[in-house]
Coordinates of C-alpha atoms and ligand atoms in Angstrom, one line a residue:
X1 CA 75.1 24.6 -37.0
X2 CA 74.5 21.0 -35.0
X3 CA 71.0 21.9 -35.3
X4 CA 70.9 22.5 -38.7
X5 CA 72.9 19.5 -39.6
X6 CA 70.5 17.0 -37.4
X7 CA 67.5 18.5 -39.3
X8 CA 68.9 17.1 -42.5
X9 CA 68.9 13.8 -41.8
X10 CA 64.9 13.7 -41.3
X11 CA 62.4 12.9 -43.5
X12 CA 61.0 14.2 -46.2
X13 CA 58.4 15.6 -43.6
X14 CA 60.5 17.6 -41.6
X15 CA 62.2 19.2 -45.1
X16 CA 58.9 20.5 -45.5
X17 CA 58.7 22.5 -42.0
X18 CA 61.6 24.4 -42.4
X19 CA 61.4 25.0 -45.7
X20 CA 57.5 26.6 -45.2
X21 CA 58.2 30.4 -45.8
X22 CA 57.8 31.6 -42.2
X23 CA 57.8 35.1 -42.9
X24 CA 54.9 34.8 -45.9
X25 CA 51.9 36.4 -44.6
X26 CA 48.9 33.8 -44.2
X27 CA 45.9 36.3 -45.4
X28 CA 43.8 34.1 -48.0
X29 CA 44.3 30.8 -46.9
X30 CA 41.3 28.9 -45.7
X31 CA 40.6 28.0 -42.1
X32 CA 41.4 24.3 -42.9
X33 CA 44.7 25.1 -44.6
X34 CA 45.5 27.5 -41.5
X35 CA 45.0 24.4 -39.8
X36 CA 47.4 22.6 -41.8
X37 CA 50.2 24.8 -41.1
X38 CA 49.5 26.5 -37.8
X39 CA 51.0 23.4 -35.9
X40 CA 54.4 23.8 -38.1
X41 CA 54.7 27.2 -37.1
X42 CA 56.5 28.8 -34.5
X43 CA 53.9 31.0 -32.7
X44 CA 55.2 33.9 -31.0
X45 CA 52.9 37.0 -29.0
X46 CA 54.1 39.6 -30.4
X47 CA 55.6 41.8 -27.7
X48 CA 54.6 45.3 -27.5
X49 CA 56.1 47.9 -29.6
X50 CA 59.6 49.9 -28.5
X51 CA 59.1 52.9 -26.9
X52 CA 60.4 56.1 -29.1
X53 CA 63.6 56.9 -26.6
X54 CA 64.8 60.0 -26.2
X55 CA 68.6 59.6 -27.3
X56 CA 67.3 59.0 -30.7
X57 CA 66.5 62.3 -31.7
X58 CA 70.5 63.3 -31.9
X59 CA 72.2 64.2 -35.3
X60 CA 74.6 61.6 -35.9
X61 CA 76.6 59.6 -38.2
X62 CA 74.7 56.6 -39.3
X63 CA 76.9 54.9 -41.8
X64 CA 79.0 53.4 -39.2
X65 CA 81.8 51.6 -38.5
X66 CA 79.0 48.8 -37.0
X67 CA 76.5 49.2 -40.3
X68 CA 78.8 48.5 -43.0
X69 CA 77.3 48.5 -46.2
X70 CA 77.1 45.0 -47.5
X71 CA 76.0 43.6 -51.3
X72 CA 73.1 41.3 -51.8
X73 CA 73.5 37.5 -50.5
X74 CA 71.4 34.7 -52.2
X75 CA 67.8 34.5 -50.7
X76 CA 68.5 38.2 -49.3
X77 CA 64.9 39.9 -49.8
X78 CA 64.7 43.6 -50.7
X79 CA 61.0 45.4 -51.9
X80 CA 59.4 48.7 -52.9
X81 CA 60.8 50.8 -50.0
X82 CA 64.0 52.5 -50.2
X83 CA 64.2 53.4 -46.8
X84 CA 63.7 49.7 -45.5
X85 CA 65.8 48.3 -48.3
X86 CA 68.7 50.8 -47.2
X87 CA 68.8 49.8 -43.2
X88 CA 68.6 46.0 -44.3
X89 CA 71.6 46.4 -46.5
X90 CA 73.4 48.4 -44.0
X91 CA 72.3 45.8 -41.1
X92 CA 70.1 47.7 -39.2
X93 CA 67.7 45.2 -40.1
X94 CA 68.3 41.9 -40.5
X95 CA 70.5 41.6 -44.0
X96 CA 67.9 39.0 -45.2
X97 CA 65.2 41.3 -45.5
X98 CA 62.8 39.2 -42.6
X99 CA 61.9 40.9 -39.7
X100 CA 59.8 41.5 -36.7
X101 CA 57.8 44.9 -36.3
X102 CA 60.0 45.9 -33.1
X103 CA 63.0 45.7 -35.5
X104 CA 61.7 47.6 -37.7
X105 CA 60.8 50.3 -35.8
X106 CA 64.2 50.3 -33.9
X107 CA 65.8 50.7 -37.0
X108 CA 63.6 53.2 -38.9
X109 CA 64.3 55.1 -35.3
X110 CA 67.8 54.4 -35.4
X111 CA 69.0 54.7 -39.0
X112 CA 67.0 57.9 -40.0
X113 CA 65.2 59.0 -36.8
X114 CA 62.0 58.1 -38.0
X115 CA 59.1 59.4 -35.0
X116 CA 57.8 56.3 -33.2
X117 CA 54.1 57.3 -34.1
X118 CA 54.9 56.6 -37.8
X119 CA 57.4 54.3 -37.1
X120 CA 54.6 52.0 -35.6
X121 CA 51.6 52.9 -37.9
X122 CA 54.1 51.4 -40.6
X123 CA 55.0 48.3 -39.1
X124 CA 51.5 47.2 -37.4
X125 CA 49.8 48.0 -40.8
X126 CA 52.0 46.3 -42.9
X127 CA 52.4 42.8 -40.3
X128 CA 48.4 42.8 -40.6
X129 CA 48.1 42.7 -44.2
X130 CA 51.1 41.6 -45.4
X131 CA 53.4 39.9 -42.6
X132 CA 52.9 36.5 -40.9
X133 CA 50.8 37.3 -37.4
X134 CA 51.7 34.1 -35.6
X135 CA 55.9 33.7 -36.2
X136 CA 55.6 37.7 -35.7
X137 CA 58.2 38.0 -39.2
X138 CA 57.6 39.9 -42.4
X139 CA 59.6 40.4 -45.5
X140 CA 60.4 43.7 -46.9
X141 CA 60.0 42.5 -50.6
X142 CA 58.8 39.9 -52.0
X143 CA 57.2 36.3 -51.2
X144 CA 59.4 33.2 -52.0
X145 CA 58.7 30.7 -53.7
X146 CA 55.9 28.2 -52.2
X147 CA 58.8 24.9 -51.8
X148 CA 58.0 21.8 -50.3
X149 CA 55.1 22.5 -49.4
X150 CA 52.9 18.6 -50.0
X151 CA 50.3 18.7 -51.0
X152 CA 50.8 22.5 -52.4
X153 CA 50.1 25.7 -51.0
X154 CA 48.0 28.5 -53.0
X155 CA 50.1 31.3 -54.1
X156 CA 49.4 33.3 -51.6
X157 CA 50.2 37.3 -50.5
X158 CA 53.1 37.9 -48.9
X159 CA 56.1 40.8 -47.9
X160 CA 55.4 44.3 -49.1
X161 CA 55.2 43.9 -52.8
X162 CA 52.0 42.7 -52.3
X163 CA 49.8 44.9 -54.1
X164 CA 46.4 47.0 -53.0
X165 CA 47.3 46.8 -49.3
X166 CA 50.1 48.7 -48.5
X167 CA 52.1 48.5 -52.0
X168 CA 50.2 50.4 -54.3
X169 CA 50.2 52.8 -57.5
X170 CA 51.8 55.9 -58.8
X171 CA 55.0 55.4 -56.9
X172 CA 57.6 57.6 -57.3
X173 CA 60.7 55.2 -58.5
X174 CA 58.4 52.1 -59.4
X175 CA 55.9 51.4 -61.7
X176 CA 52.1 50.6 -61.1
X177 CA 51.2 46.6 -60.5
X178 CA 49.3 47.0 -64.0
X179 CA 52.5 47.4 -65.6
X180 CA 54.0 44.2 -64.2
X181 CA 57.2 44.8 -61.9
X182 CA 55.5 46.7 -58.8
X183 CA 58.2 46.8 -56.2
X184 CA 61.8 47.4 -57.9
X185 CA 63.5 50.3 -58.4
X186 CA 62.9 51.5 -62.3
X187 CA 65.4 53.7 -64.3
X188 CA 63.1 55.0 -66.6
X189 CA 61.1 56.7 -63.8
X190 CA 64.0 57.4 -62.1
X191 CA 65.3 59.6 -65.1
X192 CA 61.8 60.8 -64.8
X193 CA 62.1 61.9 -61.3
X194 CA 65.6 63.3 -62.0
X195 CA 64.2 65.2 -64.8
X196 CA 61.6 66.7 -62.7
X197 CA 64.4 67.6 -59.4
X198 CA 66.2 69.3 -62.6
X199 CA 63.4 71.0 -63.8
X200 CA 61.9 72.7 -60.4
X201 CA 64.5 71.9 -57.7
X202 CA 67.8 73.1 -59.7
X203 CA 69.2 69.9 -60.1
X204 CA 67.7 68.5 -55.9
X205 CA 64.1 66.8 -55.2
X206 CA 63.1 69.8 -52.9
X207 CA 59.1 70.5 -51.8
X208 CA 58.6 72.4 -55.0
X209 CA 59.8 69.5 -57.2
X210 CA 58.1 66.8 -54.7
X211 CA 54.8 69.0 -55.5
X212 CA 55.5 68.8 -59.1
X213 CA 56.0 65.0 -59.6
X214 CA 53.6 63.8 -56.9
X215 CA 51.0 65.2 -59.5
X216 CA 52.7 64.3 -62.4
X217 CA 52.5 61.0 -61.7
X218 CA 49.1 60.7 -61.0
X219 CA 48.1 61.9 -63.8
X220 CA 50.9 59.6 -65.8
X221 CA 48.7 56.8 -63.9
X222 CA 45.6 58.5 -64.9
X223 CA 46.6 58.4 -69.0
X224 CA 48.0 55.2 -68.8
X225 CA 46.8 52.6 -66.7
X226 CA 43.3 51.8 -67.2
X227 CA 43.1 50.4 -63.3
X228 CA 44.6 53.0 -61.4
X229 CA 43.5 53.2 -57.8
X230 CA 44.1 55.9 -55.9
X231 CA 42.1 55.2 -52.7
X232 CA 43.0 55.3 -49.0
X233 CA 45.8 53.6 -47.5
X234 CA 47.5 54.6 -51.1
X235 CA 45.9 57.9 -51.1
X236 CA 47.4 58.6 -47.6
X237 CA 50.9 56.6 -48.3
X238 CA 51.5 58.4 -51.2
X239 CA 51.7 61.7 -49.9
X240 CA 54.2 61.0 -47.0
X241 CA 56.4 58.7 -49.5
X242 CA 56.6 61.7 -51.8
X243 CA 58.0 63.7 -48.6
X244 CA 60.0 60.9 -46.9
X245 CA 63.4 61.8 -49.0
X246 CA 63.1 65.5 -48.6
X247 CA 63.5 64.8 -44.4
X248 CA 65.4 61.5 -43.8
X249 CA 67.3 61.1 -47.3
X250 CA 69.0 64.5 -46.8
X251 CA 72.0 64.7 -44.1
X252 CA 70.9 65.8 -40.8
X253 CA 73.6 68.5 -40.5
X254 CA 72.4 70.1 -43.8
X255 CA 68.9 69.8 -43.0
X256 CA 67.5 71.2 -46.0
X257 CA 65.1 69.8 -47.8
X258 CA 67.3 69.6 -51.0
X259 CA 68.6 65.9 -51.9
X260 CA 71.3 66.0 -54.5
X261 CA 70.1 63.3 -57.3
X262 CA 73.5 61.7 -56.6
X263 CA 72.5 60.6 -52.8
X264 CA 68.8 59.9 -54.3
X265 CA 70.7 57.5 -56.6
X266 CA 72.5 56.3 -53.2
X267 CA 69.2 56.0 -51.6
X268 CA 66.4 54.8 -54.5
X269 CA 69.0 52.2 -56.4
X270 CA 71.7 51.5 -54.8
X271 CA 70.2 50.8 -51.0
X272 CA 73.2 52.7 -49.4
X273 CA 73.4 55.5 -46.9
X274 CA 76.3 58.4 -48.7
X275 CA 79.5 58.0 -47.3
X276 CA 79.2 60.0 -43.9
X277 CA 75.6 60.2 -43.6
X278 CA 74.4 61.8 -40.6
X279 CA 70.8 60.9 -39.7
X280 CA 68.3 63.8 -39.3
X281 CA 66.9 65.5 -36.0
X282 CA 64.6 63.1 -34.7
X283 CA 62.3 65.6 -32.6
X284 CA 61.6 67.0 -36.0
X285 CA 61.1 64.6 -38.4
X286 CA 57.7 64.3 -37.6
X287 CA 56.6 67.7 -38.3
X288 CA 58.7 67.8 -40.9
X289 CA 57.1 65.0 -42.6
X290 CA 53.4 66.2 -41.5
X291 CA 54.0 69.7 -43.0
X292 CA 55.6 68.6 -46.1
X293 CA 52.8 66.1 -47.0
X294 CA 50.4 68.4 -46.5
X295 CA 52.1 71.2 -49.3
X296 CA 52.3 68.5 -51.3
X297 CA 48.7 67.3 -51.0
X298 CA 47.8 71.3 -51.4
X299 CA 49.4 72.5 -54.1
X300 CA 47.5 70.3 -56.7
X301 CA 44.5 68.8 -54.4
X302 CA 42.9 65.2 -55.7
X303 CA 40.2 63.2 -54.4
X304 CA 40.5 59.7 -54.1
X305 CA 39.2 57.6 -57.0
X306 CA 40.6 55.3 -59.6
X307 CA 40.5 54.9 -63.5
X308 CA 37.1 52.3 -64.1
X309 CA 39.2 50.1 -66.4
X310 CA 39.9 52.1 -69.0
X311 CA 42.7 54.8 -69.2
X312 CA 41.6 58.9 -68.4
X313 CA 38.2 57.8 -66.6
X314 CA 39.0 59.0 -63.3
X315 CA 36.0 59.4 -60.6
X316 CA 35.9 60.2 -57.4
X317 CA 35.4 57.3 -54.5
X318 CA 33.3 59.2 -52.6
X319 CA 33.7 55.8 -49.6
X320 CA 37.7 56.5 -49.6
X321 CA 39.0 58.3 -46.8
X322 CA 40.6 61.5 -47.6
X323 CA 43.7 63.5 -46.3
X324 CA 41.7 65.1 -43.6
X325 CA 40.0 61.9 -42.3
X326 CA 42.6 60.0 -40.2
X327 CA 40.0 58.6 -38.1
X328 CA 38.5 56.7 -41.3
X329 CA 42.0 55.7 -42.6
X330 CA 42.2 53.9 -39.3
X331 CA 38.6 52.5 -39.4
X332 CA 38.7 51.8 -43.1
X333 CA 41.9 49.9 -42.4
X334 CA 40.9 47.8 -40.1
X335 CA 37.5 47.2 -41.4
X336 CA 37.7 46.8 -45.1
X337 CA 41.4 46.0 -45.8
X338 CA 42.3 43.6 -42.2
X339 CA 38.8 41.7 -41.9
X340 CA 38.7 40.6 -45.4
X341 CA 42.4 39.3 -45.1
X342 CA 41.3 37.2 -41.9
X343 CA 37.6 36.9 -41.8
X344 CA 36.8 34.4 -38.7
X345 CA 40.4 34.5 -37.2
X346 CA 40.6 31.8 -34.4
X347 CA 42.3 30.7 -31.8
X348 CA 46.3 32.3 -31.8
X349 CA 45.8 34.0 -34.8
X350 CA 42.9 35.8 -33.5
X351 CA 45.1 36.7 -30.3
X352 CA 48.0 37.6 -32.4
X353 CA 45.8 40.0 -34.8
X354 CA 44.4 41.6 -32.1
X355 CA 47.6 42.4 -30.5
X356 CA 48.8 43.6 -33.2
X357 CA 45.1 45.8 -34.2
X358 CA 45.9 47.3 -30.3
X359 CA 49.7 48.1 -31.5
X360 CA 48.3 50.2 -34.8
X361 CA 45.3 51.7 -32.4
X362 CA 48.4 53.5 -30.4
X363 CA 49.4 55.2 -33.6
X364 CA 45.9 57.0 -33.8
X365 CA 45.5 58.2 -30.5
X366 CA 42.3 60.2 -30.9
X367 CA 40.6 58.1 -32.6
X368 CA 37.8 55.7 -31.5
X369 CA 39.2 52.3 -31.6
X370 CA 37.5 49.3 -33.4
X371 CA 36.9 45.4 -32.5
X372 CA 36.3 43.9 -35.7
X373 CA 37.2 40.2 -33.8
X374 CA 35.8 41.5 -30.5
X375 CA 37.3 42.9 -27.3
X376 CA 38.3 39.7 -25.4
X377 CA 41.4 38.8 -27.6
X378 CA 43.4 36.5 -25.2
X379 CA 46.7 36.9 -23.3
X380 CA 48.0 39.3 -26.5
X381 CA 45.5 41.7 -25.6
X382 CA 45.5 44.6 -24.8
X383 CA 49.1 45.8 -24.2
X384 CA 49.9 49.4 -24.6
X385 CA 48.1 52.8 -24.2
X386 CA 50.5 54.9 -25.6
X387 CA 50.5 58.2 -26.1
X388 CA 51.6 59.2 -30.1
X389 CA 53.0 62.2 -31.3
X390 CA 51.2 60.8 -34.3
X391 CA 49.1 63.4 -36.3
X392 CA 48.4 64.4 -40.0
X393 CA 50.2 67.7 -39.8
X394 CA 46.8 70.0 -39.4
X395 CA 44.9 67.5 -39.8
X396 CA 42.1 66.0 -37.1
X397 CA 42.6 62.2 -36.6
Ligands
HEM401 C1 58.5 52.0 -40.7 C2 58.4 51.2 -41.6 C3 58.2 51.4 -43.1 C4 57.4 50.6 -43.9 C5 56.6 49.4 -43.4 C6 57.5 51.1 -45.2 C7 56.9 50.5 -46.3 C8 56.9 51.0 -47.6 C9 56.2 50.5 -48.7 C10 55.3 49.2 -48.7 C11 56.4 51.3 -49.8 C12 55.8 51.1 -51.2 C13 54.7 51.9 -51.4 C14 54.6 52.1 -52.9 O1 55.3 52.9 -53.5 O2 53.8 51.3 -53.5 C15 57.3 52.3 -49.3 C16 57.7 53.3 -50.2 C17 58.6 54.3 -49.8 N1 59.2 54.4 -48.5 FE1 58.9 53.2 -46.9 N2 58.4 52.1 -45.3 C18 58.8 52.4 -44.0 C19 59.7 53.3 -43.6 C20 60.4 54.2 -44.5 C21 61.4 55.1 -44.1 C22 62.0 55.2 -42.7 C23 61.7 55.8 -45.2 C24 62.8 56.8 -45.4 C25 63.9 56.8 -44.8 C26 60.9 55.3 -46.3 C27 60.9 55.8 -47.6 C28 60.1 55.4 -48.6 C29 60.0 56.1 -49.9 C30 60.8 57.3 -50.3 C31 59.0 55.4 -50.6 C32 58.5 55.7 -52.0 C33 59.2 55.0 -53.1 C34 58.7 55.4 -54.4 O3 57.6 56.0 -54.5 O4 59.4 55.1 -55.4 N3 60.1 54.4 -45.8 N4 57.6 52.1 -48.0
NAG402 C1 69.4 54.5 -25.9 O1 69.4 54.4 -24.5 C2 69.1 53.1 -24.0 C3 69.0 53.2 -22.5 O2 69.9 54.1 -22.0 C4 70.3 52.2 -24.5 O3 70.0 50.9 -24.0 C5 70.3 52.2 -26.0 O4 71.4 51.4 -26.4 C6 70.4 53.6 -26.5 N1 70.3 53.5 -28.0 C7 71.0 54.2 -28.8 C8 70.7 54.0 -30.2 O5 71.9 54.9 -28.4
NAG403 C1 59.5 51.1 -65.9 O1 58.4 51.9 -65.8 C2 57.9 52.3 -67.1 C3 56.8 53.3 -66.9 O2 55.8 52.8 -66.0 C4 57.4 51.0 -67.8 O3 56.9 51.3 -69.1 C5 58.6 50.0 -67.9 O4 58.1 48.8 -68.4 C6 59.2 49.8 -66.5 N1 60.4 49.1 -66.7 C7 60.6 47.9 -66.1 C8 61.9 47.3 -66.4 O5 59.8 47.4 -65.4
NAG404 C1 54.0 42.6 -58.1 O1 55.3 42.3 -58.7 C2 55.6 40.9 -58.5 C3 57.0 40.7 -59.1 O2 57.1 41.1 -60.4 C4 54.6 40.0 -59.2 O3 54.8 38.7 -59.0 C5 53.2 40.4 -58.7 O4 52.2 39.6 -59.4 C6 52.9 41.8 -58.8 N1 51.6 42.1 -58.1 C7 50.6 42.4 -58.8 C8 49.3 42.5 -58.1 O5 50.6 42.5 -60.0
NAG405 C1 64.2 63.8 -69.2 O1 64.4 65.0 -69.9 C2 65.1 64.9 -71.1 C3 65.5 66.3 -71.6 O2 64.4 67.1 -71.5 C4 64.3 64.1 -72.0 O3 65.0 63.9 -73.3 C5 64.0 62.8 -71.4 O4 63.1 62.0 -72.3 C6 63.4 62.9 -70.1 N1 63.3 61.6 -69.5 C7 62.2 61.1 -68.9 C8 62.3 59.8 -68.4 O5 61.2 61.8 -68.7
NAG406 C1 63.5 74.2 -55.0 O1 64.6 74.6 -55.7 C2 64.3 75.7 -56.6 C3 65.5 75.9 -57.5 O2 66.6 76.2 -56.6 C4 63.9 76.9 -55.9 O3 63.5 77.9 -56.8 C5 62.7 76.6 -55.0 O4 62.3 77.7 -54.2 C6 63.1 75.4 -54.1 N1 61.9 75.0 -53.3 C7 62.0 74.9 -52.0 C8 60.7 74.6 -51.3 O5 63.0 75.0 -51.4
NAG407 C1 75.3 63.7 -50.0 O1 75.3 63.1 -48.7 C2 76.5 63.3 -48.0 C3 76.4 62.4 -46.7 O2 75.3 62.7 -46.0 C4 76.6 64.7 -47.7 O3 77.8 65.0 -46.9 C5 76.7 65.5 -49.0 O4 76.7 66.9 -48.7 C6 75.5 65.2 -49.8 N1 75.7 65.7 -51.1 C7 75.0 66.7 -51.6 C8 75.4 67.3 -52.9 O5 74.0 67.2 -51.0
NAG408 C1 34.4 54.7 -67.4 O1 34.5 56.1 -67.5 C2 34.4 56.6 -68.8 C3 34.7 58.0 -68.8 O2 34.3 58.7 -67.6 C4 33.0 56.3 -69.3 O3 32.8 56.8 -70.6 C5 32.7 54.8 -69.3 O4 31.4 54.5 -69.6 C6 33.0 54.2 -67.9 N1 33.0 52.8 -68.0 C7 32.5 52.0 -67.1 C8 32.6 50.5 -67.3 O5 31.9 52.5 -66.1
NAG409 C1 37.3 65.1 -47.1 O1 36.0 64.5 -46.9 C2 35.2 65.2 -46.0 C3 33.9 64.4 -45.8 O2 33.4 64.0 -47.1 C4 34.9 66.6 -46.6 O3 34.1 67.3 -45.7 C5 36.2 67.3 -46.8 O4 35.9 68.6 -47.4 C6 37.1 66.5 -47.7 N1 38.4 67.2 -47.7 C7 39.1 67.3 -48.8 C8 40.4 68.0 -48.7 O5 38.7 67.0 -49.9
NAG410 C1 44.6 64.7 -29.9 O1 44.2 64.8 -28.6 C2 45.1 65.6 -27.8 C3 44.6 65.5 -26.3 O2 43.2 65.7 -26.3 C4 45.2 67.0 -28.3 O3 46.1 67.7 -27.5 C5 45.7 67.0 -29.7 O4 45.7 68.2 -30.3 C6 44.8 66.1 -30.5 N1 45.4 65.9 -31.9 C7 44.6 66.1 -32.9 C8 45.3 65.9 -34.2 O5 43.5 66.3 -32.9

């Protein structure tokens, strides 16, 4: 608090460095604006990613005594993912929605025994292209407003609403970026999704109804919005959202792969583990996961494309990698969704990214890694050499 209270009474300068959004990703800006803010940041090397230990794998109750449940605060961020919206609101990660990548993996781990594998893939992809490399923070949701900031700051990207990178269309529970709101949780497909757990899953999103809606909503996206894309990351993300709920939204003693719409209401809109929600079986999740994307994926097979700006004119991308090309989701990653972000990353910032492009390497294990800012990356660099469990069910990375 003394801190705080000594801070007020600078200038009109010092207003301006704390009120810079420290957790607002800083792809786009231009080298001379980096400039600008780099030396009001505080640059941290990211530390390497938390091991996946082995007492995480245990059934057990989640919504604890120490994770109560608390409503939203002013300023408190929440985005498009119900799983990270759900462990922020329940404090596994911070309550304010900003966080490191090591905290979200330890609480992905520890809140619904997420495997590390994934648990890392997620977070090192989404701090590259939507988090801010040199504080090491991201939000969950949405930027904030650019305050302060003299002379201003472009709007820039920033948290995981940000569209075309990680956030992307033909969500489940959210409509598509075309249709304005791309991140919160919307009733009418809710209702839609409900209709469809009725419909094939006897009143629970199971596999069959997961199969079901996955391709129903495509083709919703398909009829009606003229820019659909459907191209790798999405192509890829969408498959394991769609399977997500039936393994970690479902209570680890029951273990079946049918969510009542009553805990997906819990879950999708309300951001609140049931009351005595057990976590599921860590040292199966993975498989779990892998398996069930891949039914999904198989029981109405797509290629990746996009509508051409008008509605029903779907086409194949023929330079998107599909479900059986991990390798080229990495590569493609990297190369055409990373390197445009940060072109000629410098100094820290070129350290910091290529920690971090090390961390997301780990998830993908047989793949060959790539350099896009060269191999001598500073003191970041390189960190880890772990071993993933990490693998697209029967898929070759
Ligand atoms: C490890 C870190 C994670 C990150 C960075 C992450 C990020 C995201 C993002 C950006 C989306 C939005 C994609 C879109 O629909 O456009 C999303 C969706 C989703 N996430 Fe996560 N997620 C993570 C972990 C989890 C976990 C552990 C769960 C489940 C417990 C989960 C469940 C879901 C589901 C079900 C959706 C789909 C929502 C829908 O389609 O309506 N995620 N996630
Ligand atoms: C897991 O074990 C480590 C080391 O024994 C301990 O520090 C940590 O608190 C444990 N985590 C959980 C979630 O039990
Ligand atoms: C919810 O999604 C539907 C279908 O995509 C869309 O028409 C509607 O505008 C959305 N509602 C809100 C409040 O964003
Ligand atoms: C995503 O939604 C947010 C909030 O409604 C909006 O500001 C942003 O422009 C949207 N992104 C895109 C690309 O439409
Ligand atoms: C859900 O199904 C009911 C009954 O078949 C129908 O009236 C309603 O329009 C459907 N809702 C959505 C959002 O699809
Ligand atoms: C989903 O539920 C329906 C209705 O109970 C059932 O017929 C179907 O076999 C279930 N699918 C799976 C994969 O459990
Ligand atoms: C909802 O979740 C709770 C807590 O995990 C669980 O005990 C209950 O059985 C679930 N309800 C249904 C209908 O599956
Ligand atoms: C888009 O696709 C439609 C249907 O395939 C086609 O008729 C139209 O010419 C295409 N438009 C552009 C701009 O490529
Ligand atoms: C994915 O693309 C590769 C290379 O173009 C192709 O050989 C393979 O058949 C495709 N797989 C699917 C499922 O479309
Ligand atoms: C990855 O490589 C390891 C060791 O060579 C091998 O055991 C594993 O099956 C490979 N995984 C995939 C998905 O190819």
């Amino acid at each position: 608090m003394a801190k705080f209270s000594t801070l007020f009474v600078f200038s009109a300068l010092a207003i301006q460095v704390i009120a810079l959004p420290y957790y607002r990703s800083l792809a786009g800006l231009s080298e001379r604006e980096l400039e600008g803010i780099l030396p009001r940041l505080n640059v941290v090397t990211p530390p390497p990613p938390p091991p996946g230990p082995s007492n995480h794998t245990c059934v057990k109750l989640v919504n604890d005594a120490a994770h109560p449940f608390m409503t939203l605060q002013d300023g408190d961020i929440r985005g498009p993912c119900p799983g990270l919206n759900t462990l922020a609101s329940h404090g596994y990660l911070p309550r304010n929605g900003i966080a490191t990548p090591a905290q979200i993996i330890n609480a992905v781990q520890d809140g619904f025994s997420m495997d590390n594998g994934f648990a890392i893939l997620l977070a090192y992809a989404t701090i590259l292209v939507d988090g801010n490399p040199l504080t090491n923070l991201m939000s969950i949701g949405g930027k904030s407003p650019l305050t302060g900031m003299d002379p201003p700051q472009p709007a820039i990207v920033g948290g995981l609403d940000t569209h075309a990178v990680f956030e992307g269309d033909t969500s489940m529970t959210r409509a598509d970026s075309f249709f304005g709101d791309n991140h919160s949780f919307n009733q009418t497909l809710f209702d839609q999704f409900a209709n469809f757990s009725n419909q094939f899953g006897d009143g629970n999103y199971n596999l069959t109804a997961a199969e079901e809606y996955r391709f129903f909503r495509i083709q919703q996206s398909i009829a009606e919005n003229p820019q659909f894309s459907f191209i790798s990351p999405r192509f890829f993300t969408a498959y394991f959202e769609s399977a997500f709920p039936l393994v970690f939204f479902v209570d680890g003693r029951q273990a079946d792969g049918q969510l009542s719409m009553e805990n997906a209401t819990s879950f999708f809109r309300d951001m609140q583990f049931p009351d005595d929600f057990h976590r599921a079986d860590g040292s199966k999740t993975a498989d779990l996961v892998n398996n069930a994307a891949t039914a999904i994926f198989s029981a109405h097979p797509m290629q990746p494309g996009g509508n051409n700006g008008t509605v029903n004119s779907y086409t194949f991308d023929p330079n998107s990698a599909n479900l059986t090309e991990g390798c080229k989701l990495y590569t493609d990653f990297v190369n055409n969704v990373v390197v445009p972000l940060y072109p000629t990353p410098q100094g820290a910032l070129k350290v910091n990214l290529n920690a971090n492009l090390g961390f997301l390497f780990s998830a993908f294990p047989n793949c060959t890694q790539v350099f896009p800012y060269g191999q001598r990356g500073g003191t970041g660099w390189p960190f880890v050499s772990v071993i993933m469990d990490f693998c697209v069910g029967r898929i070759k990375c």
